[in-house]
mmCIF file of C-alpha atoms in Angstrom:
data_model
loop_
_atom_site.group_PDB
_atom_site.id
_atom_site.type_symbol
_atom_site.label_atom_id
_atom_site.label_comp_id
_atom_site.label_asym_id
_atom_site.label_seq_id
_atom_site.Cartn_x
_atom_site.Cartn_y
_atom_site.Cartn_z
ATOM 1 C CA MET A 1 -3.818 8.781 35.903
ATOM 2 C CA ILE A 2 -7.395 8.958 34.095
ATOM 3 C CA ASN A 3 -10.243 10.677 35.511
ATOM 4 C CA VAL A 4 -14.049 9.855 34.751
ATOM 5 C CA LEU A 5 -16.916 12.531 34.378
ATOM 6 C CA GLU A 6 -20.376 11.393 33.671
ATOM 7 C CA ASN A 7 -24.026 12.297 33.494
ATOM 8 C CA ASP A 8 -27.261 10.546 32.736
ATOM 9 C CA VAL A 9 -26.163 10.861 29.123
ATOM 10 C CA LEU A 10 -22.549 10.733 28.370
ATOM 11 C CA LYS A 11 -19.430 9.239 30.424
ATOM 12 C CA ILE A 12 -15.666 10.735 29.508
ATOM 13 C CA GLU A 13 -12.394 10.137 30.492
ATOM 14 C CA VAL A 14 -9.391 12.095 30.804
ATOM 15 C CA ASN A 15 -5.664 11.683 31.028
ATOM 16 C CA SER A 16 -3.663 13.781 33.445
ATOM 17 C CA LEU A 17 -0.698 13.343 30.980
ATOM 18 C CA GLY A 18 -1.513 16.164 28.508
ATOM 19 C CA ALA A 19 -5.019 16.821 29.906
ATOM 20 C CA GLU A 20 -5.871 14.634 26.807
ATOM 21 C CA LEU A 21 -9.570 13.527 26.490
ATOM 22 C CA SER A 22 -9.203 9.739 26.161
ATOM 23 C CA SER A 23 -12.920 8.629 25.939
ATOM 24 C CA ILE A 24 -16.557 9.667 24.908
ATOM 25 C CA LYS A 25 -19.016 6.696 25.742
ATOM 26 C CA THR A 26 -22.769 7.165 25.416
ATOM 27 C CA LYS A 27 -24.400 5.727 28.516
ATOM 28 C CA GLU A 28 -27.241 4.055 27.011
ATOM 29 C CA ASP A 29 -25.162 1.778 24.937
ATOM 30 C CA GLY A 30 -21.508 2.245 25.898
ATOM 31 C CA LEU A 31 -20.941 3.149 22.357
ATOM 32 C CA GLU A 32 -17.330 4.756 21.959
ATOM 33 C CA TYR A 33 -17.048 7.686 20.041
ATOM 34 C CA LEU A 34 -13.457 8.829 20.344
ATOM 35 C CA TRP A 35 -10.444 7.300 18.485
ATOM 36 C CA GLN A 36 -8.870 4.960 20.919
ATOM 37 C CA GLY A 37 -5.228 5.619 19.683
ATOM 38 C CA ASP A 38 -3.965 2.362 18.227
ATOM 39 C CA PRO A 39 -0.373 2.894 18.342
ATOM 40 C CA SER A 40 0.129 1.188 14.516
ATOM 41 C CA VAL A 41 -2.195 3.967 13.105
ATOM 42 C CA TRP A 42 -2.029 6.891 15.149
ATOM 43 C CA GLY A 43 -1.222 6.750 18.809
ATOM 44 C CA ARG A 44 -3.204 9.625 20.101
ATOM 45 C CA LYS A 45 -6.527 10.643 20.880
ATOM 46 C CA SER A 46 -7.063 14.102 21.421
ATOM 47 C CA PRO A 47 -4.128 15.922 22.195
ATOM 48 C CA ILE A 48 -3.759 19.720 23.235
ATOM 49 C CA LEU A 49 -1.565 21.597 20.941
ATOM 50 C CA PHE A 50 0.544 24.465 22.687
ATOM 51 C CA PRO A 51 2.521 26.559 22.310
ATOM 52 C CA ILE A 52 2.519 25.723 18.610
ATOM 53 C CA VAL A 53 0.141 24.434 16.183
ATOM 54 C CA GLY A 54 1.338 22.139 13.438
ATOM 55 C CA LYS A 55 5.102 22.253 12.728
ATOM 56 C CA LEU A 56 7.809 24.827 12.610
ATOM 57 C CA LYS A 57 9.798 25.062 9.826
ATOM 58 C CA ASP A 58 13.278 22.842 10.612
ATOM 59 C CA ASN A 59 11.380 22.656 14.145
ATOM 60 C CA GLU A 60 12.884 26.029 15.219
ATOM 61 C CA TYR A 61 11.876 29.587 15.647
ATOM 62 C CA TYR A 62 13.481 32.996 17.107
ATOM 63 C CA ILE A 63 12.543 35.200 19.801
ATOM 64 C CA GLU A 64 14.953 38.504 20.041
ATOM 65 C CA ASN A 65 17.640 36.709 17.834
ATOM 66 C CA GLU A 66 17.633 33.727 20.138
ATOM 67 C CA LYS A 67 16.952 30.308 18.638
ATOM 68 C CA TYR A 68 14.502 27.554 20.171
ATOM 69 C CA GLU A 69 13.655 24.244 19.244
ATOM 70 C CA LEU A 70 10.086 22.735 19.222
ATOM 71 C CA GLY A 71 8.628 19.742 18.051
ATOM 72 C CA GLN A 72 5.492 19.448 15.886
ATOM 73 C CA HIS A 73 2.356 20.816 17.918
ATOM 74 C CA GLY A 74 4.648 22.043 21.064
ATOM 75 C CA PHE A 75 5.164 20.420 24.485
ATOM 76 C CA ALA A 76 1.759 20.415 26.359
ATOM 77 C CA ARG A 77 0.484 17.127 25.070
ATOM 78 C CA ASP A 78 3.500 15.125 26.610
ATOM 79 C CA MET A 79 3.447 17.032 29.969
ATOM 80 C CA GLU A 80 1.403 15.895 33.347
ATOM 81 C CA PHE A 81 -1.067 18.370 34.293
ATOM 82 C CA GLN A 82 -2.285 18.776 37.929
ATOM 83 C CA VAL A 83 -5.746 18.250 38.711
ATOM 84 C CA GLU A 84 -7.184 21.397 40.430
ATOM 85 C CA GLN A 85 -10.995 20.664 40.309
ATOM 86 C CA LYS A 86 -12.926 17.488 40.375
ATOM 87 C CA ASN A 87 -16.515 17.033 41.016
ATOM 88 C CA LYS A 88 -19.765 15.765 39.399
ATOM 89 C CA GLU A 89 -19.896 18.488 36.772
ATOM 90 C CA ILE A 90 -16.450 19.379 35.976
ATOM 91 C CA LEU A 91 -12.701 18.427 35.798
ATOM 92 C CA GLU A 92 -9.851 21.067 35.693
ATOM 93 C CA TYR A 93 -6.508 20.695 34.744
ATOM 94 C CA LYS A 94 -3.364 23.071 35.120
ATOM 95 C CA LEU A 95 -0.026 23.284 33.478
ATOM 96 C CA LYS A 96 2.352 25.741 34.669
ATOM 97 C CA TYR A 97 5.846 26.855 33.129
ATOM 98 C CA ASN A 98 8.969 25.215 34.659
ATOM 99 C CA GLU A 99 12.680 24.787 33.999
ATOM 100 C CA GLU A 100 11.844 22.344 31.424
ATOM 101 C CA SER A 101 9.450 24.170 29.606
ATOM 102 C CA LEU A 102 11.502 27.746 29.578
ATOM 103 C CA LYS A 103 14.579 25.765 27.737
ATOM 104 C CA LYS A 104 12.093 25.271 24.919
ATOM 105 C CA TYR A 105 9.378 28.218 25.293
ATOM 106 C CA PRO A 106 10.920 31.223 27.176
ATOM 107 C CA TYR A 107 7.537 32.468 28.538
ATOM 108 C CA LYS A 108 6.030 32.070 31.970
ATOM 109 C CA PHE A 109 2.516 30.920 31.621
ATOM 110 C CA LEU A 110 -0.431 29.276 33.302
ATOM 111 C CA LEU A 111 -2.585 26.856 31.170
ATOM 112 C CA THR A 112 -5.714 25.399 32.322
ATOM 113 C CA ILE A 113 -8.048 22.910 30.461
ATOM 114 C CA THR A 114 -11.471 22.199 31.759
ATOM 115 C CA TYR A 115 -13.867 19.506 30.934
ATOM 116 C CA GLU A 116 -17.738 20.138 31.679
ATOM 117 C CA LEU A 117 -20.534 17.729 30.546
ATOM 118 C CA LYS A 118 -24.130 19.386 29.887
ATOM 119 C CA GLY A 119 -26.537 16.797 28.724
ATOM 120 C CA ASN A 120 -25.211 15.285 25.535
ATOM 121 C CA SER A 121 -22.619 17.939 25.158
ATOM 122 C CA LEU A 122 -18.742 18.223 26.489
ATOM 123 C CA ASN A 123 -17.609 21.764 27.036
ATOM 124 C CA ILE A 124 -14.014 21.979 26.559
ATOM 125 C CA GLY A 125 -12.195 25.354 27.751
ATOM 126 C CA TYR A 126 -8.838 26.679 27.342
ATOM 127 C CA GLU A 127 -7.292 29.227 29.458
ATOM 128 C CA VAL A 128 -4.009 30.950 29.280
ATOM 129 C CA LYS A 129 -2.501 33.280 31.615
ATOM 130 C CA ASN A 130 0.337 35.643 31.532
ATOM 131 C CA LEU A 131 2.620 34.862 34.595
ATOM 132 C CA ASP A 132 5.820 36.919 32.819
ATOM 133 C CA SER A 133 6.901 40.404 33.147
ATOM 134 C CA THR A 134 6.560 41.036 29.485
ATOM 135 C CA ASP A 135 4.168 39.980 26.679
ATOM 136 C CA VAL A 136 3.602 36.466 26.158
ATOM 137 C CA TYR A 137 2.932 34.864 22.594
ATOM 138 C CA PHE A 138 1.475 31.500 21.964
ATOM 139 C CA SER A 139 -0.688 29.187 19.908
ATOM 140 C CA ILE A 140 -3.303 26.878 21.118
ATOM 141 C CA GLY A 141 -5.508 24.194 19.132
ATOM 142 C CA ALA A 142 -7.576 21.010 19.550
ATOM 143 C CA HIS A 143 -6.905 17.856 17.906
ATOM 144 C CA PRO A 144 -9.952 15.460 18.656
ATOM 145 C CA GLY A 145 -10.177 12.491 16.720
ATOM 146 C CA PHE A 146 -13.392 10.299 16.070
ATOM 147 C CA ASN A 147 -14.093 6.806 15.039
ATOM 148 C CA ILE A 148 -15.129 6.184 11.510
ATOM 149 C CA PRO A 149 -17.227 4.214 11.382
ATOM 150 C CA ILE A 150 -19.239 4.832 14.671
ATOM 151 C CA MET A 151 -21.478 1.902 14.135
ATOM 152 C CA GLU A 152 -19.691 -1.647 13.295
ATOM 153 C CA GLU A 153 -22.198 -2.236 10.080
ATOM 154 C CA GLU A 154 -20.996 0.900 8.626
ATOM 155 C CA ARG A 155 -17.852 1.791 6.514
ATOM 156 C CA LEU A 156 -16.077 5.139 5.777
ATOM 157 C CA GLU A 157 -17.868 5.924 2.710
ATOM 158 C CA ASP A 158 -21.421 6.123 4.483
ATOM 159 C CA TYR A 159 -20.049 8.976 6.391
ATOM 160 C CA TYR A 160 -19.750 12.975 5.511
ATOM 161 C CA LEU A 161 -18.931 16.056 7.164
ATOM 162 C CA GLU A 162 -21.105 18.983 7.080
ATOM 163 C CA PHE A 163 -20.604 22.765 8.018
ATOM 164 C CA ASP A 164 -23.825 24.398 9.553
ATOM 165 C CA LYS A 165 -23.521 27.097 6.719
ATOM 166 C CA LEU A 166 -22.795 27.191 2.872
ATOM 167 C CA GLU A 167 -19.134 27.718 2.294
ATOM 168 C CA THR A 168 -17.211 28.973 -0.666
ATOM 169 C CA VAL A 169 -13.462 28.423 0.715
ATOM 170 C CA ASN A 170 -10.083 27.353 -0.475
ATOM 171 C CA LYS A 171 -7.909 24.774 1.293
ATOM 172 C CA TYR A 172 -4.293 24.900 2.117
ATOM 173 C CA GLU A 173 -2.083 21.795 1.961
ATOM 174 C CA LEU A 174 1.120 20.718 3.764
ATOM 175 C CA ASN A 175 4.443 20.115 1.746
ATOM 176 C CA THR A 176 6.780 17.036 2.401
ATOM 177 C CA GLU A 177 8.102 19.330 5.266
ATOM 178 C CA ASN A 178 4.694 19.733 6.846
ATOM 179 C CA SER A 179 4.901 23.711 5.998
ATOM 180 C CA VAL A 180 1.718 25.148 4.697
ATOM 181 C CA SER A 181 1.802 25.817 0.864
ATOM 182 C CA LEU A 182 1.456 29.359 -0.345
ATOM 183 C CA GLU A 183 -0.988 28.479 -2.609
ATOM 184 C CA SER A 184 -4.517 27.726 -2.122
ATOM 185 C CA ILE A 185 -6.851 25.077 -3.831
ATOM 186 C CA PRO A 186 -10.632 25.607 -4.460
ATOM 187 C CA PHE A 187 -12.496 23.199 -1.814
ATOM 188 C CA LEU A 188 -16.024 24.148 -1.404
ATOM 189 C CA GLU A 189 -18.263 26.335 -3.911
ATOM 190 C CA ASN A 190 -21.418 27.254 -1.886
ATOM 191 C CA GLU A 191 -21.679 23.824 -0.272
ATOM 192 C CA LYS A 192 -21.517 22.555 3.253
ATOM 193 C CA VAL A 193 -20.926 18.943 2.711
ATOM 194 C CA ILE A 194 -17.400 17.026 2.579
ATOM 195 C CA PRO A 195 -17.741 13.285 1.538
ATOM 196 C CA MET A 196 -15.518 10.886 3.481
ATOM 197 C CA THR A 197 -13.712 8.922 0.858
ATOM 198 C CA LYS A 198 -10.723 6.587 1.071
ATOM 199 C CA ASP A 199 -8.214 8.928 -0.561
ATOM 200 C CA ILE A 200 -9.794 12.438 1.154
ATOM 201 C CA PHE A 201 -6.364 12.677 3.380
ATOM 202 C CA ASN A 202 -3.937 11.109 0.730
ATOM 203 C CA LYS A 203 -2.417 14.407 0.573
ATOM 204 C CA GLY A 204 -2.438 15.003 4.427
ATOM 205 C CA ALA A 205 -4.500 17.643 6.300
ATOM 206 C CA ILE A 206 -6.866 19.817 4.811
ATOM 207 C CA ILE A 207 -6.403 23.399 6.304
ATOM 208 C CA LEU A 208 -9.211 26.063 6.332
ATOM 209 C CA LEU A 209 -8.448 29.896 7.188
ATOM 210 C CA ASP A 210 -11.581 31.587 6.375
ATOM 211 C CA VAL A 211 -14.735 29.508 6.990
ATOM 212 C CA GLU A 212 -17.913 31.223 8.089
ATOM 213 C CA SER A 213 -19.584 28.217 9.706
ATOM 214 C CA ASN A 214 -19.335 27.824 13.415
ATOM 215 C CA SER A 215 -19.928 23.999 13.558
ATOM 216 C CA LEU A 216 -18.689 20.988 11.549
ATOM 217 C CA SER A 217 -20.893 17.562 12.148
ATOM 218 C CA LEU A 218 -19.647 14.177 11.219
ATOM 219 C CA LYS A 219 -22.642 12.259 10.223
ATOM 220 C CA SER A 220 -23.716 8.867 8.601
ATOM 221 C CA LYS A 221 -26.118 8.217 5.426
ATOM 222 C CA LYS A 222 -27.350 4.953 7.385
ATOM 223 C CA SER A 223 -27.864 5.910 11.056
ATOM 224 C CA SER A 224 -28.661 8.825 13.095
ATOM 225 C CA ARG A 225 -25.319 9.091 14.971
ATOM 226 C CA GLU A 226 -23.919 12.066 14.867
ATOM 227 C CA VAL A 227 -20.690 13.958 16.255
ATOM 228 C CA CYS A 228 -21.104 17.970 16.026
ATOM 229 C CA VAL A 229 -18.066 20.427 16.918
ATOM 230 C CA GLU A 230 -18.836 23.900 17.562
ATOM 231 C CA TYR A 231 -15.896 26.268 17.518
ATOM 232 C CA ALA A 232 -17.570 29.523 17.133
ATOM 233 C CA GLY A 233 -14.323 32.296 17.444
ATOM 234 C CA PHE A 234 -11.648 29.955 16.393
ATOM 235 C CA PRO A 235 -9.979 31.305 13.338
ATOM 236 C CA TYR A 236 -8.480 28.385 11.705
ATOM 237 C CA LEU A 237 -9.883 24.743 11.102
ATOM 238 C CA GLY A 238 -7.875 21.590 10.579
ATOM 239 C CA ILE A 239 -9.415 18.420 9.256
ATOM 240 C CA TRP A 240 -7.036 15.291 9.099
ATOM 241 C CA GLY A 241 -6.893 11.471 9.215
ATOM 242 C CA GLN A 242 -4.965 8.723 7.708
ATOM 243 C CA PRO A 243 -4.151 8.254 4.072
ATOM 244 C CA ASP A 244 -6.165 5.417 2.357
ATOM 245 C CA ASN A 245 -9.400 4.626 4.159
ATOM 246 C CA SER A 246 -8.774 6.356 7.568
ATOM 247 C CA PRO A 247 -10.383 4.890 10.623
ATOM 248 C CA PHE A 248 -11.030 8.532 12.329
ATOM 249 C CA VAL A 249 -11.434 11.789 11.427
ATOM 250 C CA CYS A 250 -9.950 14.589 13.487
ATOM 251 C CA ILE A 251 -11.890 18.024 13.483
ATOM 252 C CA GLU A 252 -9.446 20.560 14.713
ATOM 253 C CA PRO A 253 -10.159 24.119 16.049
ATOM 254 C CA TRP A 254 -7.001 26.359 16.065
ATOM 255 C CA TYR A 255 -6.024 29.433 17.390
ATOM 256 C CA GLY A 256 -2.670 29.207 15.286
ATOM 257 C CA VAL A 257 -1.402 27.297 12.190
ATOM 258 C CA ALA A 258 1.748 25.582 10.848
ATOM 259 C CA ASP A 259 4.515 27.698 9.433
ATOM 260 C CA PHE A 260 3.940 28.632 6.025
ATOM 261 C CA GLU A 261 6.943 27.745 3.488
ATOM 262 C CA ASP A 262 7.925 31.577 3.378
ATOM 263 C CA THR A 263 8.411 31.874 7.058
ATOM 264 C CA ASP A 264 10.881 33.856 8.682
ATOM 265 C CA LYS A 265 11.059 31.917 11.757
ATOM 266 C CA GLN A 266 10.252 34.898 14.151
ATOM 267 C CA TYR A 267 7.705 34.011 16.358
ATOM 268 C CA LYS A 268 6.237 37.055 17.351
ATOM 269 C CA THR A 269 5.300 37.672 13.849
ATOM 270 C CA LYS A 270 4.251 33.971 13.126
ATOM 271 C CA ARG A 271 0.840 33.361 11.383
ATOM 272 C CA GLY A 272 -1.913 32.987 13.905
ATOM 273 C CA ILE A 273 -0.011 33.859 16.808
ATOM 274 C CA GLN A 274 -1.725 35.240 19.826
ATOM 275 C CA LYS A 275 -0.328 37.752 22.273
ATOM 276 C CA LEU A 276 -0.986 38.096 25.926
ATOM 277 C CA GLU A 277 0.135 41.242 27.813
ATOM 278 C CA VAL A 278 1.440 41.090 31.562
ATOM 279 C CA SER A 279 -1.312 39.633 33.812
ATOM 280 C CA GLU A 280 -3.955 39.086 30.836
ATOM 281 C CA GLU A 281 -5.992 36.028 30.450
ATOM 282 C CA PHE A 282 -6.886 34.284 27.087
ATOM 283 C CA LYS A 283 -9.786 32.141 27.007
ATOM 284 C CA ALA A 284 -11.756 29.908 24.467
ATOM 285 C CA ASN A 285 -13.751 27.168 24.298
ATOM 286 C CA TYR A 286 -15.377 24.349 21.997
ATOM 287 C CA TYR A 287 -18.247 21.997 22.253
ATOM 288 C CA VAL A 288 -18.385 18.248 21.248
ATOM 289 C CA THR A 289 -22.003 17.221 20.902
ATOM 290 C CA ILE A 290 -23.212 13.523 20.593
ATOM 291 C CA LYS A 291 -26.484 13.208 18.592
#
């Protein structure tokens, strides 16, 4: 089921399947900023990654010597969320553990996703609550895709990504099994701009573990249109698109990361894993601002 939230500036749509953001349009001209999920290219739009980010080595992990299996990015993106709150200002979705989830992920949890419009900004909130009698471990992340080009008369090479601070940072790449390589590669040297080029994603996602910036913006050399993703507090950042002239770019703030090549497959010690004690709650949010 699709729910709509709008104000004087923006109109968004959210699908209850996966609580997935499915449209961001400016009210003035009806221009769509979010990738629309062409299944021949990439069939999703803005999936929520939970309880893992990325891929597990061999799609498996262990908790207390018990083996579990999970596909890439976890199961939340493929589950039906319940609408808990819907008014002019906010949409709130909840997903609670069930028999199906416990077979893949043996923790009792409540996941809440909120969408709130404020002027030209969309605030997207994540909340994970421990409903179990033991500590709960998890990862969570965002995966929104934004159209390139935004304006029809433009092309990929007219666009670039810009951090809000100068960055000196290495990038990590995925191997053929979608595990993170142990060796990092110099990426930015006291720079803030990443040009969008035809081959930028030919080696897959760009994974950054130690950026100083709190935002990354998609900008054009030929127009004033801009998408800014603010992700203060998120420890990891992914940038991804299709190889060979991608029609979108994903800006992905993460609390977690795919398995590294040397993983021992132990979930509780997995890189980027989050821990919640009994009755504890985790909260995070990020903003998408249309300029």
